[in-house]
Amino acid sequence: MTPTRFEPGDHVRVRPDEKPGHVRTPGYVRGKNGRIERILGTFKNPESLAYGGSGLPESPLYKVGFRQTDLWHEYTGPPNDTLYIDLYEHWLEPARKETV
Amino acid sequence: MSEAHHDLEGHDHEGVKPSAEAGRHAARIRAIEVLLVEKGVLTEEDVRRQIEYMEARSPANGAKLVARAWVDPGFKARLLSDTKAAALELGIDASGPVEFVTVENTPEVHNLIVCTLCSCYPRAILGRPPDWYKSFNYRSRAVNEPRAAMREFGLEMGDDVEVAVHDSSADVRYLVLPMRPPGTEGMSEEELAGLVTRDCLIGVSVPRFEAVRTG
């Protein structure tokens, strides 16, 4: 079992990196602050798998929750609407300030 | 007509292989397939078996899971904690490297599933996604204005309900466990399954009892 860097409840920031290729982190969450909801397991890295690589070492995958109003300035729904997305560990870093 | 049959309408399944007449993309895929077979990467039989596998999956599987969860609290707990294992209990084999997670609708939270990056969908259980699920329109609006997107499917969510969108961007596929509609207390498991459409399992609709009585 790969040790995980984050635990449920941790506040994280999605790295704002520009990265070409088969990347499973959509632009709309990059640079945004969210919270670890649960650990989904470890999986082969799709950024390597897509190009014939081994995908190893396997990477922990987290379900990360965001407030919709933190993602979209023009969001018109109620403030407790949420968005969950599954992100690989290397895309996450500890949040600097706890905003979620 | 069941939702499963409905899902297949609009697709031409004259034979299982796309013919050149089916269009440029189908012809291209066929050419790639021929090359892969020629190079020994896969066989025609592998392709045929995979098509057969996918065609055998349908939203009726999801409806069975939901109906069982409604009548059996123990099964519901297992479905929420280990969807793959719960599906296997009903003879639905979703084995493979992809994980499955079921999210429960409650009076407080309504769940909506999307894949913004492509068309990830719980295919091993429900079969192929509907065309609109793969559209740019749905994929973008489900995340940035989910309430408006659901409204176009005739689903209006009150401001007292949290809308939780799940973007299945990686190795997990999501299914919605909708709430059992009121007035269905006397219904059998099979009748209950008849209330659960594909759209309910994605979260753009909810099971309605009246709709079935009049429709």
mmCIF file of C-alpha atoms in Angstrom:
data_model
loop_
_atom_site.group_PDB
_atom_site.id
_atom_site.type_symbol
_atom_site.label_atom_id
_atom_site.label_comp_id
_atom_site.label_asym_id
_atom_site.label_seq_id
_atom_site.Cartn_x
_atom_site.Cartn_y
_atom_site.Cartn_z
ATOM 1 C CA MET A 1 0.000 0.000 0.000
ATOM 2 C CA THR A 2 1.491 3.299 -1.087
ATOM 3 C CA PRO A 3 1.607 5.758 1.821
ATOM 4 C CA THR A 4 -0.591 8.787 1.205
ATOM 5 C CA ARG A 5 0.502 12.358 1.714
ATOM 6 C CA PHE A 6 -2.994 13.656 2.547
ATOM 7 C CA GLU A 7 -5.849 12.570 4.794
ATOM 8 C CA PRO A 8 -9.600 13.220 4.548
ATOM 9 C CA GLY A 9 -10.328 16.727 5.804
ATOM 10 C CA ASP A 10 -6.962 18.148 4.688
ATOM 11 C CA HIS A 11 -7.100 21.460 2.872
ATOM 12 C CA VAL A 12 -5.277 21.293 -0.431
ATOM 13 C CA ARG A 13 -4.518 23.448 -3.441
ATOM 14 C CA VAL A 14 -4.458 22.028 -6.958
ATOM 15 C CA ARG A 15 -1.124 22.844 -8.578
ATOM 16 C CA PRO A 16 -1.591 25.578 -11.180
ATOM 17 C CA ASP A 17 0.831 23.902 -13.593
ATOM 18 C CA GLU A 18 0.462 24.014 -17.346
ATOM 19 C CA LYS A 19 1.147 20.492 -18.449
ATOM 20 C CA PRO A 20 0.681 19.171 -21.969
ATOM 21 C CA GLY A 21 -0.479 15.670 -22.876
ATOM 22 C CA HIS A 22 -2.952 13.216 -21.385
ATOM 23 C CA VAL A 23 -3.576 15.027 -18.117
ATOM 24 C CA ARG A 24 -6.620 14.152 -15.997
ATOM 25 C CA THR A 25 -6.725 17.450 -14.074
ATOM 26 C CA PRO A 26 -9.068 19.869 -15.851
ATOM 27 C CA GLY A 27 -8.095 23.538 -16.077
ATOM 28 C CA TYR A 28 -11.035 24.762 -14.031
ATOM 29 C CA VAL A 29 -9.677 23.315 -10.758
ATOM 30 C CA ARG A 30 -6.005 24.237 -11.236
ATOM 31 C CA GLY A 31 -4.853 26.750 -8.649
ATOM 32 C CA LYS A 32 -8.080 26.274 -6.639
ATOM 33 C CA ASN A 33 -8.416 25.364 -2.973
ATOM 34 C CA GLY A 34 -10.406 22.312 -1.940
ATOM 35 C CA ARG A 35 -10.624 19.658 0.737
ATOM 36 C CA ILE A 36 -9.796 15.962 0.680
ATOM 37 C CA GLU A 37 -13.088 14.074 0.877
ATOM 38 C CA ARG A 38 -11.760 10.511 0.704
ATOM 39 C CA ILE A 39 -8.864 8.387 -0.501
ATOM 40 C CA LEU A 40 -10.000 6.337 -3.502
ATOM 41 C CA GLY A 41 -7.037 3.963 -3.715
ATOM 42 C CA THR A 42 -3.882 3.880 -5.782
ATOM 43 C CA PHE A 43 -3.848 3.698 -9.553
ATOM 44 C CA LYS A 44 -1.349 3.682 -12.376
ATOM 45 C CA ASN A 45 -0.447 7.175 -13.534
ATOM 46 C CA PRO A 46 -2.481 7.932 -16.695
ATOM 47 C CA GLU A 47 0.020 10.605 -17.748
ATOM 48 C CA SER A 48 2.519 7.809 -18.356
ATOM 49 C CA LEU A 49 0.101 5.027 -19.352
ATOM 50 C CA ALA A 50 -1.290 7.074 -22.247
ATOM 51 C CA TYR A 51 2.102 7.045 -23.958
ATOM 52 C CA GLY A 52 2.936 3.382 -23.536
ATOM 53 C CA GLY A 53 4.623 3.877 -20.157
ATOM 54 C CA SER A 54 4.225 1.554 -17.200
ATOM 55 C CA GLY A 55 2.184 4.034 -15.137
ATOM 56 C CA LEU A 56 4.388 3.094 -12.199
ATOM 57 C CA PRO A 57 4.775 3.903 -9.418
ATOM 58 C CA GLU A 58 1.049 3.856 -8.722
ATOM 59 C CA SER A 59 -0.295 7.146 -7.432
ATOM 60 C CA PRO A 60 -2.817 7.736 -4.654
ATOM 61 C CA LEU A 61 -6.086 9.137 -6.016
ATOM 62 C CA TYR A 62 -8.202 11.498 -3.919
ATOM 63 C CA LYS A 63 -11.776 12.664 -4.167
ATOM 64 C CA VAL A 64 -11.436 16.404 -3.586
ATOM 65 C CA GLY A 65 -14.388 18.681 -2.788
ATOM 66 C CA PHE A 66 -14.694 22.342 -3.785
ATOM 67 C CA ARG A 67 -17.267 25.020 -3.129
ATOM 68 C CA GLN A 68 -18.784 25.932 -6.466
ATOM 69 C CA THR A 69 -18.492 29.607 -5.552
ATOM 70 C CA ASP A 70 -14.719 29.117 -5.208
ATOM 71 C CA LEU A 71 -14.525 27.696 -8.733
ATOM 72 C CA TRP A 72 -16.751 30.113 -10.639
ATOM 73 C CA HIS A 73 -17.003 33.815 -9.783
ATOM 74 C CA GLU A 74 -20.315 34.052 -11.603
ATOM 75 C CA TYR A 75 -21.841 30.957 -9.914
ATOM 76 C CA THR A 76 -25.499 31.696 -9.290
ATOM 77 C CA GLY A 77 -26.543 28.688 -7.163
ATOM 78 C CA PRO A 78 -26.617 28.561 -3.356
ATOM 79 C CA PRO A 79 -23.255 28.861 -1.533
ATOM 80 C CA ASN A 80 -23.258 25.260 -0.288
ATOM 81 C CA ASP A 81 -23.330 23.703 -3.776
ATOM 82 C CA THR A 82 -20.254 21.533 -4.202
ATOM 83 C CA LEU A 83 -18.127 19.945 -6.880
ATOM 84 C CA TYR A 84 -16.131 16.763 -6.349
ATOM 85 C CA ILE A 85 -13.348 15.648 -8.632
ATOM 86 C CA ASP A 86 -10.790 12.845 -8.497
ATOM 87 C CA LEU A 87 -7.172 14.033 -8.528
ATOM 88 C CA TYR A 88 -3.835 12.226 -8.409
ATOM 89 C CA GLU A 89 -1.500 13.088 -5.555
ATOM 90 C CA HIS A 90 1.176 14.826 -7.619
ATOM 91 C CA TRP A 91 -1.369 17.492 -8.561
ATOM 92 C CA LEU A 92 -2.016 18.451 -4.924
ATOM 93 C CA GLU A 93 -0.140 20.541 -2.374
ATOM 94 C CA PRO A 94 -1.126 21.701 1.119
ATOM 95 C CA ALA A 95 -3.353 24.802 0.982
ATOM 96 C CA ARG A 96 -1.654 27.904 2.318
ATOM 97 C CA LYS A 97 -4.723 29.276 3.998
ATOM 98 C CA GLU A 98 -7.751 27.294 5.043
ATOM 99 C CA THR A 99 -10.479 28.675 2.863
ATOM 100 C CA VAL A 100 -12.799 25.702 2.477
ATOM 101 C CA MET B 1 -40.380 -0.348 -23.893
ATOM 102 C CA SER B 2 -37.619 -0.466 -21.359
ATOM 103 C CA GLU B 3 -35.028 2.235 -20.941
ATOM 104 C CA ALA B 4 -32.436 -0.284 -22.090
ATOM 105 C CA HIS B 5 -34.042 -0.632 -25.487
ATOM 106 C CA HIS B 6 -34.591 3.074 -25.670
ATOM 107 C CA ASP B 7 -30.858 3.627 -25.222
ATOM 108 C CA LEU B 8 -30.068 1.642 -28.306
ATOM 109 C CA GLU B 9 -32.468 3.474 -30.561
ATOM 110 C CA GLY B 10 -30.939 5.855 -33.001
ATOM 111 C CA HIS B 11 -27.909 3.629 -33.452
ATOM 112 C CA ASP B 12 -27.691 1.350 -36.434
ATOM 113 C CA HIS B 13 -26.704 -2.132 -35.409
ATOM 114 C CA GLU B 14 -26.923 -3.845 -38.768
ATOM 115 C CA GLY B 15 -24.145 -6.278 -37.971
ATOM 116 C CA VAL B 16 -21.753 -5.401 -35.186
ATOM 117 C CA LYS B 17 -18.888 -4.026 -37.288
ATOM 118 C CA PRO B 18 -19.034 -0.502 -38.698
ATOM 119 C CA SER B 19 -19.103 -0.488 -42.465
ATOM 120 C CA ALA B 20 -17.331 2.100 -44.598
ATOM 121 C CA GLU B 21 -20.760 3.592 -45.343
ATOM 122 C CA ALA B 22 -21.187 4.405 -41.655
ATOM 123 C CA GLY B 23 -18.907 7.368 -42.112
ATOM 124 C CA ARG B 24 -15.336 8.520 -42.205
ATOM 125 C CA HIS B 25 -14.676 7.930 -38.477
ATOM 126 C CA ALA B 26 -16.050 4.396 -38.592
ATOM 127 C CA ALA B 27 -13.930 3.660 -41.658
ATOM 128 C CA ARG B 28 -10.854 5.006 -39.870
ATOM 129 C CA ILE B 29 -11.558 2.884 -36.790
ATOM 130 C CA ARG B 30 -12.068 -0.152 -39.015
ATOM 131 C CA ALA B 31 -8.702 0.531 -40.710
ATOM 132 C CA ILE B 32 -6.954 0.794 -37.317
ATOM 133 C CA GLU B 33 -8.651 -2.427 -36.225
ATOM 134 C CA VAL B 34 -7.433 -4.243 -39.338
ATOM 135 C CA LEU B 35 -3.893 -2.995 -38.680
ATOM 136 C CA LEU B 36 -4.000 -4.102 -35.035
ATOM 137 C CA VAL B 37 -5.196 -7.541 -36.093
ATOM 138 C CA GLU B 38 -2.529 -7.717 -38.797
ATOM 139 C CA LYS B 39 0.177 -6.849 -36.249
ATOM 140 C CA GLY B 40 -1.159 -9.414 -33.822
ATOM 141 C CA VAL B 41 -2.060 -6.896 -31.088
ATOM 142 C CA LEU B 42 -5.630 -8.230 -30.960
ATOM 143 C CA THR B 43 -7.909 -10.555 -32.868
ATOM 144 C CA GLU B 44 -11.248 -10.051 -34.614
ATOM 145 C CA GLU B 45 -12.651 -12.333 -31.935
ATOM 146 C CA ASP B 46 -11.384 -9.970 -29.165
ATOM 147 C CA VAL B 47 -13.184 -7.086 -30.850
ATOM 148 C CA ARG B 48 -16.386 -9.058 -31.331
ATOM 149 C CA ARG B 49 -16.322 -10.227 -27.715
ATOM 150 C CA GLN B 50 -15.801 -6.664 -26.453
ATOM 151 C CA ILE B 51 -18.755 -5.401 -28.504
ATOM 152 C CA GLU B 52 -20.880 -8.251 -27.181
ATOM 153 C CA TYR B 53 -19.769 -7.419 -23.614
ATOM 154 C CA MET B 54 -20.737 -3.757 -24.012
ATOM 155 C CA GLU B 55 -24.063 -4.509 -25.696
ATOM 156 C CA ALA B 56 -24.974 -6.827 -22.796
ATOM 157 C CA ARG B 57 -24.737 -3.909 -20.318
ATOM 158 C CA SER B 58 -27.705 -1.623 -19.919
ATOM 159 C CA PRO B 59 -29.310 0.868 -17.545
ATOM 160 C CA ALA B 60 -31.560 -2.001 -16.406
ATOM 161 C CA ASN B 61 -28.563 -3.197 -14.343
ATOM 162 C CA GLY B 62 -28.478 0.125 -12.511
ATOM 163 C CA ALA B 63 -32.238 -0.008 -11.954
ATOM 164 C CA LYS B 64 -31.872 -3.478 -10.385
ATOM 165 C CA LEU B 65 -29.201 -2.193 -7.983
ATOM 166 C CA VAL B 66 -31.342 0.773 -6.972
ATOM 167 C CA ALA B 67 -34.520 -1.251 -6.465
ATOM 168 C CA ARG B 68 -32.675 -3.799 -4.297
ATOM 169 C CA ALA B 69 -31.128 -0.957 -2.263
ATOM 170 C CA TRP B 70 -34.609 0.492 -1.699
ATOM 171 C CA VAL B 71 -36.014 -2.750 -0.294
ATOM 172 C CA ASP B 72 -32.921 -4.078 1.515
ATOM 173 C CA PRO B 73 -31.045 -1.700 3.867
ATOM 174 C CA GLY B 74 -28.160 -4.166 4.213
ATOM 175 C CA PHE B 75 -27.688 -4.255 0.446
ATOM 176 C CA LYS B 76 -27.917 -0.477 0.315
ATOM 177 C CA ALA B 77 -25.076 -0.191 2.836
ATOM 178 C CA ARG B 78 -22.962 -2.588 0.786
ATOM 179 C CA LEU B 79 -23.768 -0.764 -2.465
ATOM 180 C CA LEU B 80 -22.582 2.509 -0.931
ATOM 181 C CA SER B 81 -19.422 1.038 0.591
ATOM 182 C CA ASP B 82 -18.376 -1.373 -2.219
ATOM 183 C CA THR B 83 -20.378 -0.972 -5.414
ATOM 184 C CA LYS B 84 -18.466 -3.621 -7.370
ATOM 185 C CA ALA B 85 -19.059 -6.318 -4.757
ATOM 186 C CA ALA B 86 -22.731 -5.362 -4.375
ATOM 187 C CA ALA B 87 -23.227 -5.503 -8.149
ATOM 188 C CA LEU B 88 -21.708 -8.978 -8.246
ATOM 189 C CA GLU B 89 -24.294 -10.110 -5.670
ATOM 190 C CA LEU B 90 -26.933 -9.430 -8.344
ATOM 191 C CA GLY B 91 -24.890 -11.152 -11.031
ATOM 192 C CA ILE B 92 -23.550 -7.916 -12.526
ATOM 193 C CA ASP B 93 -19.853 -8.404 -13.185
ATOM 194 C CA ALA B 94 -18.083 -5.037 -13.206
ATOM 195 C CA SER B 95 -14.633 -6.448 -12.593
ATOM 196 C CA GLY B 96 -11.670 -4.606 -14.067
ATOM 197 C CA PRO B 97 -9.178 -1.944 -13.063
ATOM 198 C CA VAL B 98 -11.813 0.799 -12.827
ATOM 199 C CA GLU B 99 -13.487 1.477 -9.457
ATOM 200 C CA PHE B 100 -17.186 2.181 -8.946
ATOM 201 C CA VAL B 101 -18.693 4.468 -6.347
ATOM 202 C CA THR B 102 -22.406 4.966 -5.683
ATOM 203 C CA VAL B 103 -23.495 8.345 -4.319
ATOM 204 C CA GLU B 104 -26.772 8.633 -2.449
ATOM 205 C CA ASN B 105 -29.390 11.302 -3.003
ATOM 206 C CA THR B 106 -30.976 12.530 0.228
ATOM 207 C CA PRO B 107 -33.479 15.287 1.043
ATOM 208 C CA GLU B 108 -30.390 17.479 1.658
ATOM 209 C CA VAL B 109 -28.082 16.512 -1.239
ATOM 210 C CA HIS B 110 -28.727 15.823 -4.927
ATOM 211 C CA ASN B 111 -25.902 14.267 -6.956
ATOM 212 C CA LEU B 112 -25.083 14.819 -10.616
ATOM 213 C CA ILE B 113 -22.480 12.892 -12.628
ATOM 214 C CA VAL B 114 -20.353 14.227 -15.476
ATOM 215 C CA CYS B 115 -16.990 13.636 -17.094
ATOM 216 C CA THR B 116 -15.663 17.009 -18.236
ATOM 217 C CA LEU B 117 -12.565 15.599 -19.931
ATOM 218 C CA CYS B 118 -14.162 12.935 -22.122
ATOM 219 C CA SER B 119 -17.015 10.498 -21.570
ATOM 220 C CA CYS B 120 -16.115 8.376 -18.510
ATOM 221 C CA TYR B 121 -19.252 6.516 -17.512
ATOM 222 C CA PRO B 122 -20.000 3.325 -15.530
ATOM 223 C CA ARG B 123 -20.049 1.315 -18.768
ATOM 224 C CA ALA B 124 -19.326 -2.038 -17.144
ATOM 225 C CA ILE B 125 -22.686 -1.679 -15.364
ATOM 226 C CA LEU B 126 -24.834 0.629 -17.544
ATOM 227 C CA GLY B 127 -23.392 0.114 -21.026
ATOM 228 C CA ARG B 128 -22.697 3.046 -23.306
ATOM 229 C CA PRO B 129 -23.509 6.607 -22.260
ATOM 230 C CA PRO B 130 -26.189 8.612 -24.070
ATOM 231 C CA ASP B 131 -24.915 10.980 -26.767
ATOM 232 C CA TRP B 132 -25.804 14.114 -24.809
ATOM 233 C CA TYR B 133 -23.568 12.948 -21.941
ATOM 234 C CA LYS B 134 -20.604 13.281 -24.312
ATOM 235 C CA SER B 135 -21.600 16.719 -25.656
ATOM 236 C CA PHE B 136 -19.515 19.825 -24.892
ATOM 237 C CA ASN B 137 -22.711 21.513 -23.795
ATOM 238 C CA TYR B 138 -23.483 19.024 -21.008
ATOM 239 C CA ARG B 139 -19.850 18.517 -20.004
ATOM 240 C CA SER B 140 -19.270 22.218 -19.422
ATOM 241 C CA ARG B 141 -22.634 23.242 -18.017
ATOM 242 C CA ALA B 142 -22.932 20.299 -15.618
ATOM 243 C CA VAL B 143 -19.995 21.768 -13.717
ATOM 244 C CA ASN B 144 -20.497 25.518 -13.953
ATOM 245 C CA GLU B 145 -24.284 25.773 -14.002
ATOM 246 C CA PRO B 146 -25.573 22.348 -12.938
ATOM 247 C CA ARG B 147 -28.953 23.676 -11.832
ATOM 248 C CA ALA B 148 -29.641 25.203 -15.248
ATOM 249 C CA ALA B 149 -28.451 22.017 -16.960
ATOM 250 C CA MET B 150 -30.789 19.879 -14.834
ATOM 251 C CA ARG B 151 -33.652 22.291 -15.483
ATOM 252 C CA GLU B 152 -33.363 21.484 -19.181
ATOM 253 C CA PHE B 153 -34.074 17.866 -18.266
ATOM 254 C CA GLY B 154 -37.156 19.019 -16.353
ATOM 255 C CA LEU B 155 -35.520 18.761 -12.934
ATOM 256 C CA GLU B 156 -35.815 21.787 -10.670
ATOM 257 C CA MET B 157 -33.791 21.727 -7.436
ATOM 258 C CA GLY B 158 -34.747 23.942 -4.524
ATOM 259 C CA ASP B 159 -32.131 26.230 -2.975
ATOM 260 C CA ASP B 160 -32.427 24.240 0.263
ATOM 261 C CA VAL B 161 -30.925 21.198 -1.515
ATOM 262 C CA GLU B 162 -27.157 21.056 -2.020
ATOM 263 C CA VAL B 163 -26.268 20.115 -5.582
ATOM 264 C CA ALA B 164 -23.133 17.954 -5.554
ATOM 265 C CA VAL B 165 -21.495 17.472 -8.946
ATOM 266 C CA HIS B 166 -19.078 14.573 -9.404
ATOM 267 C CA ASP B 167 -16.567 15.010 -12.221
ATOM 268 C CA SER B 168 -15.330 11.486 -12.955
ATOM 269 C CA SER B 169 -11.966 12.645 -14.200
ATOM 270 C CA ALA B 170 -9.858 9.612 -13.291
ATOM 271 C CA ASP B 171 -10.208 5.910 -12.411
ATOM 272 C CA VAL B 172 -13.560 5.965 -10.602
ATOM 273 C CA ARG B 173 -16.997 5.769 -12.212
ATOM 274 C CA TYR B 174 -20.044 7.109 -10.410
ATOM 275 C CA LEU B 175 -23.652 6.013 -10.112
ATOM 276 C CA VAL B 176 -26.429 7.917 -8.374
ATOM 277 C CA LEU B 177 -28.678 6.113 -5.899
ATOM 278 C CA PRO B 178 -31.883 8.156 -6.185
ATOM 279 C CA MET B 179 -34.497 8.495 -3.435
ATOM 280 C CA ARG B 180 -37.438 6.128 -3.469
ATOM 281 C CA PRO B 181 -40.494 8.151 -4.478
ATOM 282 C CA PRO B 182 -43.393 8.395 -2.011
ATOM 283 C CA GLY B 183 -46.453 6.243 -2.702
ATOM 284 C CA THR B 184 -44.409 3.203 -3.770
ATOM 285 C CA GLU B 185 -44.576 1.338 -0.437
ATOM 286 C CA GLY B 186 -46.591 -1.566 -1.826
ATOM 287 C CA MET B 187 -44.575 -2.063 -4.982
ATOM 288 C CA SER B 188 -42.490 -5.129 -5.749
ATOM 289 C CA GLU B 189 -38.769 -4.893 -6.374
ATOM 290 C CA GLU B 190 -39.346 -5.429 -10.087
ATOM 291 C CA GLU B 191 -41.971 -2.686 -10.237
ATOM 292 C CA LEU B 192 -39.622 -0.362 -8.372
ATOM 293 C CA ALA B 193 -36.837 -1.070 -10.870
ATOM 294 C CA GLY B 194 -39.239 0.052 -13.599
ATOM 295 C CA LEU B 195 -39.253 3.547 -12.067
ATOM 296 C CA VAL B 196 -35.484 3.962 -12.375
ATOM 297 C CA THR B 197 -34.374 5.308 -15.734
ATOM 298 C CA ARG B 198 -30.858 5.820 -17.047
ATOM 299 C CA ASP B 199 -31.185 9.571 -16.462
ATOM 300 C CA CYS B 200 -31.943 8.958 -12.763
ATOM 301 C CA LEU B 201 -28.645 7.073 -12.469
ATOM 302 C CA ILE B 202 -26.771 10.082 -13.911
ATOM 303 C CA GLY B 203 -28.730 12.548 -11.781
ATOM 304 C CA VAL B 204 -30.450 14.629 -14.466
ATOM 305 C CA SER B 205 -33.758 13.113 -13.401
ATOM 306 C CA VAL B 206 -35.369 11.502 -10.368
ATOM 307 C CA PRO B 207 -37.744 8.522 -10.234
ATOM 308 C CA ARG B 208 -41.355 9.634 -10.387
ATOM 309 C CA PHE B 209 -44.259 7.447 -9.466
ATOM 310 C CA GLU B 210 -46.976 9.412 -11.300
ATOM 311 C CA ALA B 211 -45.018 9.427 -14.544
ATOM 312 C CA VAL B 212 -45.265 5.665 -14.750
ATOM 313 C CA ARG B 213 -48.967 5.484 -13.875
ATOM 314 C CA THR B 214 -49.987 7.898 -16.598
ATOM 315 C CA GLY B 215 -47.293 6.987 -19.121
#
